[in-house]
Coordinates of C-alpha atoms in Angstrom, one line a residue:
M210 CA 115.2 126.4 103.0
A211 CA 115.6 123.8 105.7
R212 CA 115.5 123.8 109.5
W213 CA 116.3 121.7 112.5
T214 CA 113.7 120.5 115.0
E215 CA 114.7 118.7 118.1
V216 CA 112.1 115.9 118.6
A217 CA 113.9 114.5 121.7
D218 CA 117.1 115.2 123.6
G219 CA 119.9 114.9 121.1
V220 CA 117.6 113.7 118.3
L221 CA 117.0 116.3 115.6
V222 CA 115.1 116.3 112.3
R223 CA 116.0 118.6 109.3
R224 CA 113.0 119.3 107.1
Y225 CA 113.3 120.4 103.4
E226 CA 110.7 122.1 101.3
E227 CA 111.9 120.1 98.2
L228 CA 109.9 116.8 98.3
D229 CA 109.0 117.6 102.0
L230 CA 112.0 115.5 102.8
S231 CA 113.0 114.8 106.5
V232 CA 116.5 113.7 107.5
G233 CA 117.8 113.0 111.0
L234 CA 120.7 113.5 113.4
V235 CA 121.3 111.5 116.5
V236 CA 124.0 112.9 118.9
G237 CA 125.8 110.9 121.5
A238 CA 128.7 111.8 123.9
E239 CA 131.4 110.6 121.5
G240 CA 129.8 110.6 118.0
C241 CA 126.8 111.3 115.9
L242 CA 124.7 109.5 113.3
V243 CA 123.3 111.3 110.2
V244 CA 120.2 109.6 109.0
D245 CA 119.9 110.0 105.2
T246 CA 121.9 112.6 103.3
G247 CA 119.6 114.3 100.7
G248 CA 119.3 114.1 97.0
D249 CA 122.5 115.6 95.6
A250 CA 126.0 116.8 96.5
G251 CA 124.9 120.3 97.2
Q252 CA 122.1 119.2 99.5
G253 CA 124.5 116.9 101.2
A254 CA 127.1 119.6 101.7
G255 CA 124.5 121.9 103.1
L256 CA 123.4 119.2 105.5
A257 CA 127.0 118.5 106.6
A258 CA 127.5 122.2 107.3
A259 CA 124.2 122.2 109.3
V260 CA 125.4 119.2 111.3
R261 CA 128.6 121.0 112.2
E262 CA 126.4 123.9 113.6
V263 CA 125.0 121.3 116.0
T264 CA 128.0 119.2 116.9
P265 CA 131.7 118.8 116.2
L266 CA 131.7 115.1 117.0
P267 CA 132.8 112.6 114.4
W268 CA 129.9 111.3 112.2
Q269 CA 128.6 108.1 110.7
V270 CA 125.8 107.9 108.2
A271 CA 122.8 105.5 108.1
L272 CA 120.8 105.3 104.9
T273 CA 117.1 104.2 105.3
H274 CA 117.0 103.1 101.6
S275 CA 118.6 103.7 98.2
H276 CA 116.2 106.2 96.6
F277 CA 118.0 109.3 95.4
D278 CA 116.5 111.8 97.7
H279 CA 117.7 109.9 100.7
S280 CA 121.1 108.7 99.6
F281 CA 122.7 110.9 96.9
G282 CA 124.2 113.4 99.3
T283 CA 126.5 111.0 101.0
E284 CA 129.7 112.1 99.3
A285 CA 129.7 115.3 101.5
F286 CA 130.3 113.1 104.6
A287 CA 133.0 110.8 103.2
P288 CA 135.2 109.3 104.4
C289 CA 133.1 107.8 107.2
A290 CA 131.2 104.6 108.0
V291 CA 128.0 104.4 105.9
W292 CA 125.4 101.9 107.3
A293 CA 122.6 100.4 105.3
Q294 CA 120.7 97.2 104.9
R295 CA 122.6 94.9 102.6
G296 CA 120.1 95.3 99.7
C297 CA 120.6 99.1 99.7
R298 CA 124.2 98.7 98.4
A299 CA 123.0 96.2 95.8
D300 CA 120.3 98.5 94.6
L301 CA 122.5 101.5 94.4
E302 CA 125.0 99.5 92.4
A303 CA 122.2 98.3 90.1
T304 CA 120.1 101.4 89.7
G305 CA 122.1 104.4 90.9
K306 CA 123.2 105.6 87.5
E307 CA 119.6 105.1 86.2
Q308 CA 118.2 107.1 89.1
Q309 CA 120.7 109.8 88.5
Q310 CA 119.8 110.1 84.8
K311 CA 116.0 109.9 85.6
W312 CA 116.0 112.6 88.2
A313 CA 118.4 114.9 86.4
R314 CA 116.1 114.7 83.4
H315 CA 113.0 115.4 85.7
Y316 CA 114.4 118.6 87.1
R317 CA 115.7 119.7 83.7
E318 CA 112.2 119.3 82.3
R319 CA 110.9 121.4 85.2
G320 CA 113.3 124.2 84.3
E321 CA 115.5 123.6 87.4
Q322 CA 118.8 123.3 85.5
E323 CA 120.9 123.9 88.6
V324 CA 119.3 121.1 90.5
A325 CA 119.6 118.8 87.4
D326 CA 123.3 119.6 87.1
R327 CA 123.9 118.8 90.8
I328 CA 122.2 115.4 90.4
A329 CA 124.1 114.7 87.2
A330 CA 127.4 115.4 89.0
V331 CA 126.8 113.2 92.0
R332 CA 129.5 110.7 92.9
L333 CA 127.7 107.8 94.3
V334 CA 129.0 106.5 97.7
L335 CA 128.1 102.9 98.4
P336 CA 127.4 101.8 102.0
D337 CA 130.3 99.8 103.6
R338 CA 128.6 98.7 106.9
L339 CA 126.0 96.3 105.8
V340 CA 123.1 95.2 108.0
D341 CA 121.0 92.1 107.5
D342 CA 118.2 92.1 110.2
G343 CA 119.8 94.4 112.7
A344 CA 122.8 96.1 114.3
E345 CA 123.7 98.3 117.2
L346 CA 125.8 101.5 117.2
D347 CA 127.3 103.0 120.3
L348 CA 127.6 106.8 120.0
G349 CA 129.0 107.1 123.5
G350 CA 126.4 106.8 126.3
R351 CA 123.7 106.2 123.7
V352 CA 123.0 103.0 121.8
V353 CA 121.2 103.3 118.4
E354 CA 119.5 100.2 116.9
L355 CA 119.3 99.7 113.2
R356 CA 116.5 97.3 112.2
H357 CA 115.2 95.8 109.0
F358 CA 111.7 94.3 109.0
G359 CA 111.5 92.8 105.5
P360 CA 110.5 94.1 102.1
A361 CA 108.0 97.0 102.3
H362 CA 108.6 100.4 100.7
S363 CA 111.7 98.9 99.2
D364 CA 113.3 95.5 99.7
H365 CA 115.9 97.0 102.1
D366 CA 114.2 99.5 104.4
L367 CA 116.3 100.3 107.5
V368 CA 114.8 102.0 110.5
V369 CA 116.9 103.8 113.2
H370 CA 115.6 103.4 116.7
V371 CA 116.9 105.6 119.6
P372 CA 115.6 103.7 122.6
D373 CA 116.6 106.1 125.3
A374 CA 114.8 108.9 123.4
G375 CA 111.7 107.0 122.4
V376 CA 112.2 107.9 118.7
V377 CA 112.2 105.9 115.5
L378 CA 113.4 107.4 112.2
A379 CA 111.5 105.2 109.8
G380 CA 112.4 106.5 106.4
D381 CA 109.7 106.0 103.8
L382 CA 108.1 103.2 105.7
V383 CA 105.9 106.0 107.1
E384 CA 104.7 108.9 105.0
Q385 CA 103.0 112.0 106.4
G386 CA 101.3 114.6 104.2
A387 CA 101.1 112.3 101.1
P388 CA 100.2 108.7 100.4
P389 CA 102.9 106.0 100.5
Q390 CA 104.9 105.5 97.3
F391 CA 104.6 102.1 95.7
G392 CA 107.0 102.5 92.7
D393 CA 109.3 99.6 93.7
A394 CA 107.4 98.6 96.9
F395 CA 106.2 95.3 98.3
P396 CA 102.6 96.0 99.4
Q397 CA 102.1 92.6 101.0
G398 CA 105.1 93.0 103.3
W399 CA 104.5 96.7 104.3
P400 CA 101.9 96.1 107.1
G401 CA 104.2 93.6 108.8
A402 CA 107.1 96.1 108.6
L403 CA 105.0 98.7 110.4
D404 CA 104.1 96.1 113.0
G405 CA 107.9 95.9 113.6
V406 CA 108.1 99.7 113.9
L407 CA 105.2 99.7 116.4
A408 CA 106.7 96.9 118.4
L409 CA 109.7 99.1 119.1
G410 CA 107.4 101.1 121.4
A411 CA 108.7 104.6 120.4
D412 CA 106.4 107.6 121.0
V413 CA 107.8 109.6 118.2
V414 CA 108.1 108.3 114.6
V415 CA 109.9 110.4 112.0
P416 CA 108.8 109.7 108.5
G417 CA 110.9 110.1 105.4
H418 CA 108.7 112.9 104.3
G419 CA 106.5 115.2 106.4
D420 CA 106.0 115.9 110.1
P421 CA 107.0 113.6 113.0
V422 CA 104.0 111.5 114.0
D423 CA 102.8 109.4 116.9
R424 CA 102.0 105.7 117.2
A425 CA 98.3 106.3 116.5
F426 CA 99.2 107.8 113.1
V427 CA 101.4 104.7 112.3
R428 CA 98.6 102.4 113.3
R429 CA 96.2 104.2 111.0
Q430 CA 98.6 104.0 108.1
R431 CA 99.2 100.4 108.8
A432 CA 95.5 99.7 108.6
E433 CA 95.4 101.6 105.2
L434 CA 98.3 99.6 103.9
A435 CA 96.7 96.3 105.1
L436 CA 93.7 97.2 103.0
V437 CA 95.8 97.9 100.0
A438 CA 97.6 94.6 100.5
E439 CA 94.3 92.8 100.6
L440 CA 93.1 94.6 97.4
C441 CA 96.3 93.5 95.7
R442 CA 95.6 89.9 96.7
E443 CA 92.0 90.0 95.5
V444 CA 93.0 91.5 92.1
A445 CA 95.7 89.0 91.7
G446 CA 93.2 86.2 92.5
G447 CA 90.6 87.5 90.1
V448 CA 88.2 88.4 92.8
L449 CA 88.2 92.1 91.9
G450 CA 89.1 94.1 88.9
P451 CA 91.5 97.1 89.1
A452 CA 88.6 99.6 88.9
Q453 CA 86.9 98.0 91.8
A454 CA 90.1 98.0 93.8
V455 CA 90.6 101.7 93.1
A456 CA 87.1 102.5 94.3
R457 CA 87.8 100.7 97.6
S458 CA 91.3 102.0 98.2
P459 CA 92.1 104.6 100.8
Y460 CA 94.6 106.2 98.3
P461 CA 94.2 108.1 95.0
E462 CA 94.0 106.1 91.8
E463 CA 97.6 106.6 90.6
F464 CA 99.0 105.3 93.9
T465 CA 96.6 102.3 94.1
L466 CA 97.4 101.3 90.5
A467 CA 101.1 101.5 91.3
A468 CA 100.5 99.1 94.2
L469 CA 98.4 96.7 92.1
A470 CA 101.3 96.6 89.5
R471 CA 103.7 95.3 92.1

């Protein structure tokens, strides 16, 4: 099941039980922007239908990063402009098939054959509007800013800022309800990326997973990530051992060890 929540005028978030995923929709006077597309063709098609319940306006897509749960549903929106940071396209080209096989196997082993089959059948759609540090989109009476603040959760995180609504859709730069994921992250750069998010001045920040949060939440998570970054530096420098770092970390052992391995 999934549902829309309007977090500001014309800015909606759709929340999924699976992976506690949050995707976004920004509506202007002449067009709309879909922020992330879900993890398979079925989820993408359901999202496209849900968008059409909100607005008939032509759509564009922005991908916050290349991980399957955020980018594998894009086919349902094609043909349209698909915006992403330049590294997102490169990563989808390099790892898309591998992600597809990995997550199809994951769901198959969980006994969720239907989900596994949908992931296995995904036709990857690569972004064709590539952003370096930033870009602006005019949706008709509403300008949306796309910003990249350097390597953090991935090397190509893109945030979507809606200045007139005071909202940032931050993708997995912000996590609510679970610790941040460090699988292919850059822990040293993550605190600085959140400084960039905070500098946008938005009152509402939509994470890639979980409930919308406020600036105080982002500041707290930034402080936690700064501590993890320092622990990584101390382990790399031989000041601490991994066990000591785990004991000092704000996050559970498996997440901390994943960060130390980066």
